[in-house]
Each structure stands twice: as structure tokens, then as C-alpha cells.
CSV table of C-alpha atoms in Angstrom, one decimal:
chain,number,residue,atom,x,y,z
A,1,MET,CA,-251.9,-159.5,-54.1
A,2,THR,CA,-250.0,-162.5,-54.6
A,3,GLU,CA,-246.2,-162.3,-54.4
A,4,GLU,CA,-244.6,-163.0,-57.3
A,5,HIS,CA,-241.7,-165.7,-57.5
A,6,VAL,CA,-238.6,-163.7,-58.4
A,7,PRO,CA,-236.1,-166.1,-59.7
A,8,THR,CA,-232.8,-166.7,-58.2
A,9,ALA,CA,-229.5,-165.5,-59.9
A,10,VAL,CA,-227.5,-168.1,-61.7
A,11,ARG,CA,-224.2,-168.4,-60.0
A,12,PRO,CA,-221.3,-168.7,-62.2
A,13,ALA,CA,-219.6,-172.0,-62.2
A,14,GLU,CA,-216.3,-172.3,-60.0
A,15,PRO,CA,-213.3,-173.2,-62.2
A,16,PRO,CA,-212.3,-177.0,-61.7
A,17,ARG,CA,-209.5,-177.5,-59.2
A,18,PRO,CA,-206.3,-178.9,-60.5
A,19,ALA,CA,-206.0,-182.5,-59.9
A,20,ARG,CA,-203.4,-183.7,-57.3
A,21,LEU,CA,-201.1,-186.5,-58.0
A,22,ARG,CA,-200.6,-189.0,-55.0
A,23,PRO,CA,-197.2,-189.8,-54.1
A,24,ALA,CA,-197.6,-193.3,-55.9
A,25,ASP,CA,-198.5,-191.5,-58.8
A,26,VAL,CA,-195.5,-189.4,-58.9
A,27,VAL,CA,-193.2,-192.3,-58.6
A,28,ARG,CA,-194.7,-194.1,-61.5
A,29,VAL,CA,-194.8,-190.8,-63.7
A,30,GLY,CA,-191.2,-190.2,-62.8
A,31,ALA,CA,-190.1,-193.7,-63.6
A,32,VAL,CA,-191.5,-193.7,-67.2
A,33,GLY,CA,-188.4,-191.7,-68.2
A,34,LEU,CA,-186.1,-194.3,-66.8
A,35,ARG,CA,-188.3,-197.5,-68.4
A,36,THR,CA,-188.2,-195.7,-71.8
A,37,ARG,CA,-184.2,-195.1,-71.8
A,38,PRO,CA,-182.6,-197.9,-70.0
A,39,LEU,CA,-179.4,-197.7,-71.3
A,40,ARG,CA,-178.8,-194.0,-70.5
A,41,ALA,CA,-180.3,-194.5,-67.1
A,42,PHE,CA,-177.8,-197.4,-66.5
A,43,LEU,CA,-175.0,-195.1,-67.4
A,44,SER,CA,-175.9,-192.3,-65.4
A,45,ALA,CA,-176.7,-194.3,-62.5
A,46,LEU,CA,-173.1,-196.0,-62.7
A,47,GLY,CA,-171.4,-192.9,-62.1
A,48,ILE,CA,-173.2,-192.4,-59.0
A,49,ALA,CA,-172.6,-196.0,-58.1
A,50,ILE,CA,-168.9,-196.0,-58.8
A,51,GLY,CA,-168.7,-192.9,-56.1
A,52,ILE,CA,-170.9,-194.6,-53.5
A,53,ALA,CA,-168.9,-197.8,-54.0
A,54,ALA,CA,-165.4,-196.1,-53.3
A,55,MET,CA,-166.7,-194.3,-50.2
A,56,VAL,CA,-168.2,-197.4,-48.7
A,57,ALA,CA,-165.4,-199.5,-49.7
A,58,VAL,CA,-162.9,-197.2,-47.9
A,59,VAL,CA,-164.6,-196.9,-44.7
A,60,GLY,CA,-165.6,-200.7,-44.6
A,61,ILE,CA,-162.0,-201.7,-45.2
A,62,SER,CA,-160.7,-199.3,-42.8
A,63,SER,CA,-163.1,-200.5,-40.2
A,64,SER,CA,-162.3,-204.1,-41.0
A,65,SER,CA,-158.5,-203.2,-40.8
A,66,GLN,CA,-159.2,-201.8,-37.3
A,67,ALA,CA,-161.4,-204.8,-36.1
A,68,GLY,CA,-158.4,-206.7,-37.4
A,69,LEU,CA,-155.8,-205.0,-35.3
A,70,ASP,CA,-158.0,-204.8,-32.1
A,71,ARG,CA,-158.4,-208.5,-32.3
A,72,ALA,CA,-154.6,-209.2,-32.8
A,73,LEU,CA,-154.1,-206.9,-29.9
A,74,ALA,CA,-156.7,-208.6,-27.7
A,75,ALA,CA,-154.7,-211.9,-28.7
A,76,LEU,CA,-151.3,-210.7,-28.0
A,77,GLY,CA,-151.9,-208.3,-25.0
A,78,THR,CA,-151.3,-204.7,-24.9
A,79,ASN,CA,-149.3,-204.7,-21.6
A,80,LEU,CA,-146.0,-204.7,-23.3
A,81,LEU,CA,-143.6,-201.8,-22.4
A,82,THR,CA,-140.3,-201.1,-23.6
A,83,VAL,CA,-137.4,-198.7,-22.5
A,84,SER,CA,-134.3,-198.0,-24.5
A,85,PRO,CA,-131.6,-195.4,-24.6
A,86,GLY,CA,-132.3,-192.0,-25.9
A,87,SER,CA,-130.0,-189.2,-26.2
A,88,THR,CA,-128.0,-187.0,-24.0
A,89,LEU,CA,-128.0,-183.4,-23.7
A,90,THR,CA,-125.1,-183.0,-26.0
A,91,GLY,CA,-126.9,-184.9,-28.7
A,92,GLU,CA,-124.9,-188.3,-28.2
A,93,GLN,CA,-126.2,-191.8,-27.8
A,94,ALA,CA,-127.2,-192.6,-24.2
A,95,ARG,CA,-126.7,-196.0,-22.7
A,96,LEU,CA,-128.9,-197.9,-20.2
A,97,PRO,CA,-127.2,-199.0,-16.9
A,98,SER,CA,-126.2,-202.7,-16.7
A,99,THR,CA,-128.5,-202.9,-13.8
A,100,ALA,CA,-131.6,-201.8,-15.7
A,101,GLU,CA,-133.2,-205.0,-15.9
A,102,GLU,CA,-132.8,-205.8,-12.2
A,103,MET,CA,-134.1,-202.4,-11.2
A,104,VAL,CA,-137.1,-202.7,-13.6
A,105,ALA,CA,-138.0,-206.1,-12.1
A,106,ARG,CA,-138.6,-204.6,-8.8
A,107,ILE,CA,-141.3,-202.3,-10.0
A,108,ASP,CA,-144.5,-203.2,-8.4
A,109,GLY,CA,-146.8,-204.7,-11.1
A,110,VAL,CA,-144.1,-206.0,-13.5
A,111,LYS,CA,-144.6,-209.7,-14.4
A,112,SER,CA,-141.4,-210.2,-16.5
A,113,VAL,CA,-138.3,-208.5,-17.8
A,114,SER,CA,-136.2,-209.1,-20.5
A,115,ALA,CA,-133.7,-207.4,-23.0
A,116,VAL,CA,-131.9,-207.4,-26.2
A,117,GLY,CA,-128.6,-205.5,-27.1
A,118,ARG,CA,-127.8,-204.4,-30.5
A,119,VAL,CA,-124.4,-205.8,-31.7
A,120,PRO,CA,-123.6,-203.1,-34.4
A,121,ASP,CA,-120.6,-204.4,-36.2
A,122,ALA,CA,-121.8,-207.8,-36.8
A,123,LYS,CA,-123.2,-208.5,-40.5
A,124,VAL,CA,-125.2,-211.8,-41.2
A,125,TYR,CA,-125.0,-213.4,-44.6
A,126,ARG,CA,-126.3,-216.6,-46.1
A,127,ASN,CA,-122.7,-217.8,-47.0
A,128,ASP,CA,-119.2,-216.5,-47.4
A,129,ARG,CA,-119.8,-215.6,-51.1
A,130,ILE,CA,-122.3,-212.8,-50.7
A,131,PRO,CA,-120.8,-209.3,-51.2
A,132,GLU,CA,-120.3,-207.5,-48.0
A,133,VAL,CA,-122.7,-204.7,-49.2
A,134,GLN,CA,-125.6,-207.0,-49.4
A,135,THR,CA,-126.7,-207.1,-45.7
A,136,ASN,CA,-130.4,-207.1,-46.4
A,137,GLY,CA,-131.0,-204.9,-43.7
A,138,ILE,CA,-130.5,-207.5,-40.9
A,139,GLY,CA,-129.5,-206.5,-37.7
A,140,VAL,CA,-127.8,-208.8,-35.0
A,141,TYR,CA,-129.0,-208.8,-31.5
A,142,ALA,CA,-127.8,-210.4,-28.1
A,143,ALA,CA,-131.0,-212.0,-26.4
A,144,ARG,CA,-131.9,-213.2,-23.1
A,145,PRO,CA,-133.5,-216.8,-22.9
A,146,SER,CA,-136.6,-215.0,-21.3
A,147,LEU,CA,-137.2,-212.9,-24.5
A,148,ARG,CA,-139.6,-215.2,-26.2
A,149,SER,CA,-142.0,-215.2,-23.2
A,150,ALA,CA,-141.7,-211.6,-22.6
A,151,VAL,CA,-142.6,-210.4,-26.1
A,152,GLY,CA,-145.2,-213.4,-26.7
A,153,GLY,CA,-143.1,-214.7,-29.5
A,154,ARG,CA,-144.1,-217.9,-31.2
A,155,LEU,CA,-141.8,-220.4,-33.2
A,156,ALA,CA,-142.3,-221.3,-36.7
A,157,ASP,CA,-139.9,-224.0,-36.7
A,158,GLY,CA,-137.0,-225.3,-34.3
A,159,THR,CA,-136.4,-224.3,-30.9
A,160,TRP,CA,-135.7,-221.1,-28.8
A,161,LEU,CA,-132.3,-220.1,-27.3
A,162,ASN,CA,-131.8,-221.6,-23.7
A,163,THR,CA,-129.1,-221.4,-21.0
A,164,ALA,CA,-127.0,-224.0,-22.7
A,165,THR,CA,-127.3,-222.9,-26.5
A,166,ALA,CA,-127.2,-219.3,-25.4
A,167,ARG,CA,-123.2,-219.8,-24.7
A,168,TYR,CA,-122.5,-221.6,-28.3
A,169,PRO,CA,-122.8,-220.3,-31.8
A,170,ALA,CA,-126.6,-220.6,-32.2
A,171,VAL,CA,-129.1,-218.3,-33.8
A,172,VAL,CA,-132.6,-217.8,-33.8
A,173,LEU,CA,-134.0,-215.8,-36.9
A,174,GLY,CA,-136.8,-213.4,-36.9
A,175,SER,CA,-139.6,-214.0,-39.6
A,176,ALA,CA,-138.4,-211.2,-42.0
A,177,ALA,CA,-134.7,-212.2,-41.5
A,178,ALA,CA,-135.3,-215.8,-42.4
A,179,GLU,CA,-137.3,-214.7,-45.6
A,180,ARG,CA,-134.4,-212.4,-46.7
A,181,LEU,CA,-131.8,-215.1,-46.0
A,182,GLY,CA,-134.0,-217.7,-48.0
A,183,ILE,CA,-134.3,-220.1,-45.1
A,184,GLY,CA,-137.3,-221.8,-44.4
A,185,ARG,CA,-136.5,-224.5,-41.8
A,186,ALA,CA,-133.7,-224.7,-39.0
A,187,GLY,CA,-131.4,-227.7,-38.2
A,188,GLN,CA,-128.0,-228.8,-37.5
A,189,ASP,CA,-127.2,-228.3,-41.3
A,190,THR,CA,-128.5,-224.9,-41.5
A,191,ARG,CA,-125.9,-222.1,-40.9
A,192,VAL,CA,-125.4,-218.2,-41.4
A,193,LEU,CA,-122.4,-216.3,-41.1
A,194,VAL,CA,-122.8,-213.6,-38.1
A,195,GLY,CA,-119.7,-211.3,-37.7
A,196,GLY,CA,-117.3,-213.5,-39.8
A,197,ARG,CA,-118.2,-216.8,-37.8
A,198,TRP,CA,-120.6,-219.5,-38.6
A,199,PHE,CA,-123.7,-219.8,-36.3
A,200,THR,CA,-126.1,-222.7,-36.4
A,201,VAL,CA,-129.8,-221.7,-37.1
A,202,VAL,CA,-131.8,-223.7,-34.1
A,203,GLY,CA,-134.9,-221.5,-34.6
A,204,ILE,CA,-137.3,-219.3,-36.6
A,205,LEU,CA,-139.9,-216.9,-35.1
A,206,ARG,CA,-143.2,-216.3,-36.5
A,207,SER,CA,-144.1,-212.6,-37.1
A,208,MET,CA,-144.3,-210.4,-33.9
A,209,PRO,CA,-146.8,-207.2,-34.4
A,210,LEU,CA,-145.8,-206.0,-30.8
A,211,ALA,CA,-142.0,-206.2,-31.3
A,212,SER,CA,-141.8,-205.9,-34.9
A,213,GLU,CA,-138.0,-204.7,-34.9
A,214,LEU,CA,-137.3,-208.4,-34.0
A,215,ASN,CA,-138.9,-209.5,-37.1
A,216,SER,CA,-135.7,-208.4,-39.1
A,217,ALA,CA,-133.3,-209.6,-36.4
A,218,VAL,CA,-130.8,-212.5,-36.0
A,219,LEU,CA,-130.9,-213.3,-32.1
A,220,VAL,CA,-127.7,-214.9,-30.5
A,221,GLY,CA,-127.4,-215.7,-26.9
A,222,TRP,CA,-125.7,-213.0,-24.7
A,223,PRO,CA,-122.5,-214.9,-23.4
A,224,VAL,CA,-121.5,-215.8,-26.9
A,225,ALA,CA,-122.1,-212.4,-28.4
A,226,GLU,CA,-119.9,-211.0,-25.7
A,227,ARG,CA,-117.2,-213.6,-26.1
A,228,GLU,CA,-117.3,-214.0,-30.3
A,229,LEU,CA,-118.9,-210.9,-31.7
A,230,GLY,CA,-117.5,-208.0,-29.4
A,231,PHE,CA,-120.7,-207.3,-27.9
A,232,ASP,CA,-120.3,-204.8,-25.0
A,233,GLY,CA,-122.9,-206.1,-22.8
A,234,TYR,CA,-125.2,-203.1,-22.6
A,235,ALA,CA,-129.0,-203.7,-23.3
A,236,THR,CA,-130.4,-201.5,-25.9
A,237,THR,CA,-134.2,-202.5,-25.3
A,238,VAL,CA,-135.6,-203.8,-22.1
A,239,TYR,CA,-139.0,-205.4,-22.5
A,240,THR,CA,-141.6,-205.6,-19.7
A,241,ARG,CA,-145.0,-207.3,-19.1
A,242,SER,CA,-147.1,-205.7,-16.7
A,243,ALA,CA,-150.5,-206.6,-15.2
A,244,GLU,CA,-153.2,-205.1,-17.2
A,245,ASP,CA,-154.5,-202.9,-14.5
A,246,ARG,CA,-151.1,-201.5,-13.7
A,247,VAL,CA,-149.6,-200.7,-17.2
A,248,GLU,CA,-150.0,-196.8,-16.7
A,249,SER,CA,-148.4,-196.8,-13.4
A,250,VAL,CA,-145.4,-199.0,-14.4
A,251,ARG,CA,-145.0,-196.7,-17.5
A,252,LYS,CA,-144.9,-193.5,-15.3
A,253,VAL,CA,-141.8,-194.9,-13.2
A,254,LEU,CA,-140.2,-197.2,-16.0
A,255,ALA,CA,-137.6,-194.3,-17.0
A,256,ALA,CA,-136.6,-193.3,-13.6
A,257,THR,CA,-136.2,-196.9,-12.6
A,258,ALA,CA,-134.1,-198.1,-15.7
A,259,ASN,CA,-132.1,-195.1,-15.7
A,260,PRO,CA,-132.1,-193.2,-12.3
A,261,GLU,CA,-129.3,-191.2,-12.9
A,262,ALA,CA,-130.6,-189.6,-16.0
A,263,PRO,CA,-134.4,-190.5,-16.6
A,264,SER,CA,-134.6,-188.1,-19.5
A,265,GLU,CA,-131.9,-190.1,-21.4
A,266,ALA,CA,-134.6,-193.2,-21.2
A,267,ASP,CA,-137.4,-193.5,-23.8
A,268,VAL,CA,-140.4,-195.4,-22.7
A,269,SER,CA,-142.9,-196.6,-25.5
A,270,ARG,CA,-145.6,-199.0,-25.8
A,271,PRO,CA,-145.9,-201.1,-28.8
A,272,SER,CA,-149.5,-200.6,-29.2
A,273,ASP,CA,-148.8,-196.8,-29.4
A,274,ALA,CA,-146.8,-197.4,-32.5
A,275,LEU,CA,-149.9,-199.4,-33.9
A,276,ALA,CA,-152.1,-196.5,-33.0
A,277,ALA,CA,-149.7,-194.3,-34.9
A,278,GLN,CA,-149.7,-196.7,-37.9
A,279,GLN,CA,-153.6,-196.7,-37.6
A,280,ALA,CA,-153.6,-192.9,-37.5
A,281,THR,CA,-151.6,-192.9,-40.9
A,282,ASP,CA,-154.1,-195.3,-42.2
A,283,GLU,CA,-156.8,-192.9,-41.1
A,284,ALA,CA,-155.3,-190.1,-43.1
A,285,PHE,CA,-155.0,-192.1,-46.1
A,286,THR,CA,-158.5,-193.3,-45.7
A,287,GLY,CA,-159.6,-189.4,-45.7
A,288,LEU,CA,-157.5,-189.0,-48.9
A,289,LEU,CA,-159.6,-191.8,-50.5
A,290,LEU,CA,-162.8,-190.6,-49.3
A,291,GLY,CA,-162.1,-187.3,-50.9
A,292,LEU,CA,-161.4,-189.1,-54.0
A,293,GLY,CA,-164.7,-191.1,-53.6
A,294,ALA,CA,-166.6,-187.8,-53.1
A,295,VAL,CA,-165.1,-186.3,-56.3
A,296,ALA,CA,-166.4,-189.3,-58.2
A,297,LEU,CA,-169.6,-188.9,-56.5
A,298,LEU,CA,-169.8,-185.2,-57.4
A,299,VAL,CA,-168.9,-186.2,-61.0
A,300,GLY,CA,-171.7,-188.8,-60.9
A,301,GLY,CA,-174.2,-185.8,-60.0
A,302,VAL,CA,-172.9,-183.8,-63.0
A,303,GLY,CA,-173.8,-186.9,-65.1
A,304,VAL,CA,-177.3,-186.9,-63.6
A,305,ALA,CA,-177.9,-183.1,-64.2
A,306,ASN,CA,-176.9,-183.6,-67.7
A,307,THR,CA,-179.0,-186.4,-68.4
A,308,MET,CA,-182.0,-184.9,-67.0
A,309,VAL,CA,-181.4,-181.5,-68.9
A,310,ILE,CA,-181.0,-183.6,-72.2
A,311,SER,CA,-184.3,-185.4,-71.2
A,312,VAL,CA,-186.2,-182.2,-71.0
A,313,LEU,CA,-185.2,-181.0,-74.4
A,314,GLU,CA,-186.0,-184.3,-75.8
A,315,ARG,CA,-189.3,-184.7,-74.2
A,316,ARG,CA,-190.8,-181.1,-74.9
A,317,ALA,CA,-193.4,-182.7,-77.0
A,318,GLU,CA,-194.5,-184.7,-74.1
A,319,VAL,CA,-194.4,-181.7,-71.7
A,320,GLY,CA,-196.7,-179.8,-73.8
A,321,LEU,CA,-199.2,-182.7,-74.2
A,322,ARG,CA,-199.5,-183.2,-70.6
A,323,ARG,CA,-200.0,-179.4,-69.8
A,324,SER,CA,-202.4,-179.0,-72.6
A,325,LEU,CA,-204.5,-181.9,-71.0
A,326,GLY,CA,-204.3,-180.1,-67.4
A,327,ALA,CA,-201.0,-181.0,-66.0
A,328,THR,CA,-199.9,-178.0,-63.5
A,329,ARG,CA,-196.3,-176.8,-63.4
A,330,GLY,CA,-196.0,-178.5,-60.1
A,331,HIS,CA,-196.9,-181.7,-61.7
A,332,ILE,CA,-194.2,-181.3,-64.5
A,333,ARG,CA,-191.7,-180.2,-61.7
A,334,GLY,CA,-192.6,-183.3,-59.5
A,335,GLN,CA,-192.2,-185.7,-62.5
A,336,PHE,CA,-188.5,-184.7,-63.5
A,337,LEU,CA,-187.5,-184.3,-59.9
A,338,MET,CA,-188.9,-187.6,-59.0
A,339,GLU,CA,-187.0,-189.0,-62.0
A,340,SER,CA,-183.6,-187.4,-61.0
A,341,LEU,CA,-184.0,-188.9,-57.6
A,342,LEU,CA,-185.0,-192.3,-58.7
A,343,LEU,CA,-182.0,-192.3,-61.0
A,344,SER,CA,-179.9,-191.3,-58.0
A,345,ALA,CA,-181.4,-193.8,-55.6
A,346,LEU,CA,-180.7,-196.7,-58.1
A,347,GLY,CA,-177.1,-195.6,-58.3
A,348,GLY,CA,-176.6,-195.1,-54.4
A,349,ALA,CA,-178.3,-198.5,-53.7
A,350,GLY,CA,-175.9,-200.3,-56.5
A,351,GLY,CA,-172.9,-198.5,-55.3
A,352,ALA,CA,-173.6,-199.6,-51.5
A,353,VAL,CA,-174.1,-203.2,-52.6
A,354,LEU,CA,-170.9,-203.0,-54.7
A,355,GLY,CA,-169.1,-201.4,-52.0
A,356,LEU,CA,-170.2,-203.9,-49.5
A,357,ALA,CA,-169.2,-206.7,-51.7
A,358,VAL,CA,-165.7,-205.3,-52.1
A,359,THR,CA,-165.1,-204.7,-48.3
A,360,VAL,CA,-166.3,-208.4,-47.5
A,361,GLY,CA,-164.1,-209.7,-50.3
A,362,TYR,CA,-161.0,-207.9,-49.4
A,363,ALA,CA,-161.5,-208.6,-45.7
A,364,LEU,CA,-161.9,-212.4,-46.2
A,365,TYR,CA,-158.9,-212.3,-48.3
A,366,GLN,CA,-156.8,-210.4,-45.5
A,367,GLY,CA,-158.3,-212.8,-42.5
A,368,TRP,CA,-160.0,-209.7,-40.9
A,369,PRO,CA,-163.6,-209.5,-39.6
A,370,ALA,CA,-165.6,-207.8,-42.3
A,371,THR,CA,-167.0,-204.4,-40.7
A,372,VAL,CA,-169.1,-202.0,-42.4
A,373,PRO,CA,-170.5,-199.5,-40.4
A,374,ALA,CA,-174.6,-198.9,-40.9
A,375,TRP,CA,-173.9,-195.0,-41.3
A,376,ALA,CA,-171.8,-195.7,-44.1
A,377,LEU,CA,-174.4,-197.5,-46.1
A,378,ALA,CA,-177.2,-195.1,-44.9
A,379,GLY,CA,-175.1,-192.0,-45.5
A,380,GLY,CA,-174.0,-193.2,-49.2
A,381,VAL,CA,-177.8,-193.5,-50.1
A,382,ALA,CA,-178.6,-190.4,-48.3
A,383,ALA,CA,-175.8,-188.7,-50.1
A,384,THR,CA,-177.1,-189.7,-53.6
A,385,LEU,CA,-180.7,-188.4,-52.9
A,386,VAL,CA,-179.3,-185.1,-51.7
A,387,ILE,CA,-177.0,-185.0,-54.9
A,388,GLY,CA,-179.8,-186.2,-57.2
A,389,GLY,CA,-182.3,-183.6,-55.6
A,390,LEU,CA,-179.8,-180.7,-56.2
A,391,ALA,CA,-178.9,-182.4,-59.7
A,392,GLY,CA,-182.5,-182.8,-61.0
A,393,LEU,CA,-183.7,-179.4,-59.6
A,394,TYR,CA,-182.9,-177.0,-62.6
A,395,PRO,CA,-184.1,-179.4,-65.1
A,396,ALA,CA,-187.4,-179.8,-63.2
A,397,VAL,CA,-187.7,-176.0,-62.9
A,398,ARG,CA,-186.8,-175.5,-66.4
A,399,ALA,CA,-189.5,-178.1,-67.7
A,400,SER,CA,-192.3,-176.7,-65.7
A,401,ARG,CA,-191.7,-173.3,-67.2
A,402,LEU,CA,-192.5,-174.6,-70.6
A,403,SER,CA,-195.9,-173.4,-71.9
A,404,PRO,CA,-198.0,-175.9,-73.9
A,405,THR,CA,-197.8,-174.0,-77.1
A,406,GLU,CA,-194.2,-173.6,-76.9
A,407,ALA,CA,-193.7,-177.1,-76.3
A,408,LEU,CA,-195.7,-178.4,-78.7
A,409,ALA,CA,-194.7,-175.9,-81.3
A,410,THR,CA,-191.1,-177.6,-81.1
A,411,PRO,CA,-190.3,-179.8,-83.7
């Protein structure tokens, strides 16, 4: 008996697996919307670019300013310490002893000492026809001949006070004082009225960042200030230059040395600390500007979201056609999400370049070294991608939920 051949059962055909888009295909499909609507894409990316440019420029300009400050401090030195009279327990103005300079000079590590004394009742005028109330905020100080070397001052014109000119009516103007008085050159024919007496301008100083209080000062010799201007002979600020490795140790004993009887009535400061405080103020201002940049970036993200929602509404027919040809919801979602990311990436890259250009231009104008932290550029572009992803998420999901019949039936 022959065995009958039993035909095998016909297996049903497996449904075709949905096609998968490669990353390059997703990018290419996502770029279609940008190419077909270039003006809308440009305006949406511009909002992102403005926010990123503001953030990069703020960080870059702040960093460049810090680099310029560090370079100036390195050139001038940060070993300049000052001691001045503070307040007594009753709230009155204290006074440094007349021996303060001599005592400070004996501190181990101190290289040079000098001092100035404020002449409070002396006013400065360009001529005798100026009203008395127009003092221009210029102060008169008695100065030691060693002051210029102690504070690192440089002359813009003329000469500095010496042991001879310090006894006669001769003055040296700070940079701001010379500008307010309208004096550009020193000489025997250039005079100013100080405390009702004529003084010859023998020198003009350049701006001094570490002793900025002297920029708006008129400096006269110690002897002539006592003889002609009623100066009491007491120093109001003592400047000391110390060895770089001894600055902190000198600072700890400076008040007690300058005023042994009442160390608490002597204020010790370091000019670089004032600059650090100014830098802290700049950083606070930088934080405010960064906040404004973040707001601009958020507004740009809202613009991207709005653009993508409108794009979904306008391209329903395209979505329906792709779905009817086999595109899955994931394909549609990936297309619109990639379009949003590309739009944000263009804005982020453009904003980073614009912010970099603004920083370099401003730094060159100010004479600072142009410094833009790498994290600011990378963080700016990364922020745009995050915002772009969040802004495009809802439109992408909405587009993927459209059924082919609903999308094709939409006029």
C-alpha cells in the first residue's frame, strides 16, 4: 500500500514589516519643510539666534573684561596696601599718628611707604572767574615725593614733585582732575587756583587703576600745603608696597603698626579688593543680562513651536499622503521633530557666531583680550536643541495622530 502524499498546509503570508528610516533619511525628510518655506524658517530661527547671541555676548564680554582686569593687575602688581583712619567709638573721624609712616616702614616685608593728606578746606579752580560752587569734585592732597613710585603712577606730561618743588606752589594733576579743569599740558605758564593761591602745574598723571582716588586729585608738596593751605600735617592714606609673598602677613599687622594705641580705628584695604568688588558688581549685572537673554531664548522657542503647529495644519494633506503610502506614526513624528531641531540648530549656530563676533569687536574696541568660554558656545547650541525638541514635541505628536482619511479629507 502506497503512502499517499499529503500536501502541506499553506501558511498565511506575514504582514510586511514597516520600513525603518535611517538617521540620514530622517534629517533629509525633516529639512523639506525648511527648504519649502525659507522665509518663515529664517524668521523663526532669528528669534532663537537673538537669544543665543545675547547670552554668548554677555558671557564673552564679561570674560574679556575679567581678562583685561587680570592683565592690568599683573602689570601694576597687587601688592599695594593702604591704611587710612576709620571712626572712633563715638562715631567721630579718627586720625593716624604722625609716626604712622615711620612705623609701617619697619614692618618686615615692606619695600616702600608713602602717604597723602587731605586738605579739606582748599578748593581748585581753573581761574579766579569760576563760581565758588563749581568745584568739579576735585580734592587737594599733600603728597610725599615718594608717592609716585609707591603707587606705580606714570606721568602723561611734565615732571613729578621732588624735594625742591614740594616747598613751592607747584601741583601735579590726576588724570580726571586735568580733564575737568581743561588742562592738557604742564608748564610754567599753566596755573590753577588752589585754596585762593596760584599754583603752577608741573605734571599730569596717567590714570591709576590701583589708586583711583588720586585720579581726581590735585597733589601739592607736604611743606607748601602746611605753610600755604593750612594743612594739619596728618596723613589720611598711607600706601605700602610689600613683597609678593608677604602681602597677607603685612596686611595682618598693618593696622596695629600704623595706630598701636587704637588698631580698630585704622582701616586697611587692598586696592585689588575694590576691583574685585567692582567685578562682583559686573557679575551681578551679567546675571541680569543672562536672564534677559534666557527670556529672549524662551520667546524664540515659543516662535518655533508656533511655526511648527502652523506647519502641521498647513501640511495635513502631505501627512495623509505619507500615511496612506505606508509611513507610520513614528515616521511622521520623527519628521516634524527633526524639522524643529534643525530649525533650532540653525538659530543656535547663527546666534553663537553673532555673539562671538560682538564679543571680539567690543573687546578689540576696549583693548581687552577677546575671551569666549567654550562652554558658552557649546551650552548655547545645546540649549537651543533642548528648546527646539520641547517646542517641536507637541506639533510632532499632533501630526502623528492624524489618520490618513482625516488628513486627506481636509481641504
